XYZ file of C-alpha atoms in Angstrom:
179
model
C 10.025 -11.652 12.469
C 13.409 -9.380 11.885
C 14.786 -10.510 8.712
C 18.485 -9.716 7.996
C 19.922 -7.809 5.007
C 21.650 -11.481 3.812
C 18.056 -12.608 3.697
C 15.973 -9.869 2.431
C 18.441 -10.117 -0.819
C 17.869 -13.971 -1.245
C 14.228 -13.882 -0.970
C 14.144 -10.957 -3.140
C 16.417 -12.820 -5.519
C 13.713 -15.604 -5.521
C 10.628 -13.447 -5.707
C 12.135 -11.811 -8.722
C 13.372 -15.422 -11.021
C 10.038 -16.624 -9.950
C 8.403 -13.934 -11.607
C 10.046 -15.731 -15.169
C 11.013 -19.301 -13.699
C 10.008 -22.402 -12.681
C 10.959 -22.851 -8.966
C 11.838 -26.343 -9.682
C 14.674 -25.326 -12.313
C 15.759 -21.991 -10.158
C 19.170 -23.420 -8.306
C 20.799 -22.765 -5.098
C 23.725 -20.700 -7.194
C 21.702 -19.029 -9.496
C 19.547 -17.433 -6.460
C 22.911 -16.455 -4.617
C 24.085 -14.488 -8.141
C 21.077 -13.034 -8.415
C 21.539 -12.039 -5.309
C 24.834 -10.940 -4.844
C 25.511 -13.051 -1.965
C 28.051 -16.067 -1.571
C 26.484 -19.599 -1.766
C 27.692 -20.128 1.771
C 25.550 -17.311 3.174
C 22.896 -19.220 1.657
C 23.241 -21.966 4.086
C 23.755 -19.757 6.940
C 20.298 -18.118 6.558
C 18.389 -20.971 4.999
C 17.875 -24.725 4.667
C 16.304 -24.953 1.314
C 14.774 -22.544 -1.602
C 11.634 -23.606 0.199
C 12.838 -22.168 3.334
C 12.985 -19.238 1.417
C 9.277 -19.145 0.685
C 8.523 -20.609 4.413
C 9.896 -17.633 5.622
C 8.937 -15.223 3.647
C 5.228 -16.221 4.293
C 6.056 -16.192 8.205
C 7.021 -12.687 7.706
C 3.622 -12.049 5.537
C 1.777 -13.653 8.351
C 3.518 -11.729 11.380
C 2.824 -8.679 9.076
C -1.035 -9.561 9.007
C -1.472 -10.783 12.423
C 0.478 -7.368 13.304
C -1.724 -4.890 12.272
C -4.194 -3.210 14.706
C -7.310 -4.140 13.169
C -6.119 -8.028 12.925
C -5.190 -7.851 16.496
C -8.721 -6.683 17.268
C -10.483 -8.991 15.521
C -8.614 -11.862 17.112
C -9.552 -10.850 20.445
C -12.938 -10.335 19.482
C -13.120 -13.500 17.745
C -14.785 -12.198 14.468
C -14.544 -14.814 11.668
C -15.978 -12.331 9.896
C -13.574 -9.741 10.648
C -10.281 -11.912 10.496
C -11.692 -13.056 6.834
C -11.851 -9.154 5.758
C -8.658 -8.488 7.027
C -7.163 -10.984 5.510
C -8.936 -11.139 2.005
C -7.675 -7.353 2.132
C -4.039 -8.314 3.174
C -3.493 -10.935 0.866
C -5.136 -8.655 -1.825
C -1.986 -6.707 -2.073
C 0.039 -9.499 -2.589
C -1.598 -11.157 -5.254
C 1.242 -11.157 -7.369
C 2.736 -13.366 -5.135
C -0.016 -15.954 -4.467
C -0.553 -16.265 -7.951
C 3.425 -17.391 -8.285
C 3.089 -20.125 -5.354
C -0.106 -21.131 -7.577
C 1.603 -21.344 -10.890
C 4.422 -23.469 -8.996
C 2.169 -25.998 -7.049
C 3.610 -24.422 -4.271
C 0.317 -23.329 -2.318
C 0.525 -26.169 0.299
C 3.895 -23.943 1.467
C 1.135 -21.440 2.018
C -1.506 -23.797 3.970
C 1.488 -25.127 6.307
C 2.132 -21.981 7.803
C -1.471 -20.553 7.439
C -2.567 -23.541 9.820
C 0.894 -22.937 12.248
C -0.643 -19.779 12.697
C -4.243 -20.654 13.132
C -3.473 -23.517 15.588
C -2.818 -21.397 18.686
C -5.953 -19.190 17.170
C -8.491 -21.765 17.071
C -6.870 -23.054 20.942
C -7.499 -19.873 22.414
C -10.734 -19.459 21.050
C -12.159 -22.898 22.101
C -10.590 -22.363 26.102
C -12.350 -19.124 26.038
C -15.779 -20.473 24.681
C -15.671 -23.860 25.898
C -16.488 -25.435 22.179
C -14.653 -28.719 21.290
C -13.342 -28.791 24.468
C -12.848 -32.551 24.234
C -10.827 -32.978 21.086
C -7.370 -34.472 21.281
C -4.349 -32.518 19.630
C -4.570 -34.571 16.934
C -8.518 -33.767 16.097
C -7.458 -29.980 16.499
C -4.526 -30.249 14.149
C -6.773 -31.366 11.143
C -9.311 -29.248 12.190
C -6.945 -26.185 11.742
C -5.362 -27.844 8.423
C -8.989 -28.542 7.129
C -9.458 -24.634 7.576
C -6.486 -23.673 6.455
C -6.181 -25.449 3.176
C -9.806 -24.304 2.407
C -9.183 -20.689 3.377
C -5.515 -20.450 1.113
C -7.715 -22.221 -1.795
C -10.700 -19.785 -1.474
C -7.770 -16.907 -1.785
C -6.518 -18.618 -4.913
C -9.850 -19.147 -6.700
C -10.449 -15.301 -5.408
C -6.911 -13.875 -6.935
C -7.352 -15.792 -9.616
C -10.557 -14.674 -10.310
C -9.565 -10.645 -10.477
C -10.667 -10.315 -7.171
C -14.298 -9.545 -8.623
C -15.986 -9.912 -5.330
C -15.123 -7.360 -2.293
C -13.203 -8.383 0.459
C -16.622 -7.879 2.487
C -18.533 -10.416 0.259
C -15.509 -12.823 0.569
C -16.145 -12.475 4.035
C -19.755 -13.244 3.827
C -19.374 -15.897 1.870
C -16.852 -17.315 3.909
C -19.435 -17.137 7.109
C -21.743 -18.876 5.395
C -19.261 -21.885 4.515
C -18.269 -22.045 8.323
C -22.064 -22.386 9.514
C -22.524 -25.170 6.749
């Protein structure tokens, strides 16, 4: 996802006043002055301050689901190997994780998580012929079932200072699947 230079500034107006505000009490014009950027502009680029954060995370996701080894692992389909990559990924972006926690804002998170996992988990069922007889609506809570569980296993895991390795998160998360 190209972003342009109208966006980049708002959502790194937001990033930064959510580093010392609630998101609840940040306003429309205060994000625009922070970011040097006329209120209309706003508008044109974005629906809501949580449009902000939606795409933002879209742009964190097609960043992940970019790189080489992610690609890889997604046509191998490794759990294991997807959950290392993105334990690892989301690693360096604690900072922000830990902001969408503080704000109750995590579901934002889960909702495009599972957008992204949906085709996943569709293309990995035609190939191995699993589930093949759930309706769209079974396979859109399976994926949100995952998907909240995964972003709230990355929370507990930033919160906790990372203590584990991304390898053991990825163990451990292999083990929860087979339960």
């Amino acid at each position: 996802m190209k972003l342009k230079k109208t966006q980049i500034l708002i959502i790194e107006s937001l990033l930064g006043l959510l580093e010392k505000n609630n998101f609840e009490s940040l306003s429309v014009a205060r994000i625009t002055q922070e970011a040097l950027v006329a209120r209309n502009s706003f508008y044109r680029n974005f629906k809501s301050k949580e449009d902000i954060l939606r795409t933002y995370i879209k742009t964190l996701i097609d960043e992940f689901s970019q790189t080489e080894q992610a690609k890889k692992a997604v046509k191998s389909v490794s759990l294991y190997a997807i959950a290392m990559i993105f334990f690892s990924f989301f690693k360096n972006h604690r900072n922000f994780i830990l902001v969408l926690n503080k704000n109750n804002l995590i579901s934002v998170l889960q909702d495009e998580f599972s957008q992204y996992l949906e085709p996943l988990i569709e293309s990995q069922q035609t190939r191995t012929h699993s589930n093949s007889g759930w309706t769209k609506r079974e396979l859109m809570y399976y994926v949100s079932f995952h998907a909240s569980g995964l972003c709230q296993v990355l929370v507990k895991w930033i919160e906790g200072q990372c203590v584990e390795t991304e390898e053991e998160m990825a163990i451990l998360l292999n083990k929860f699947i087979r339960l």
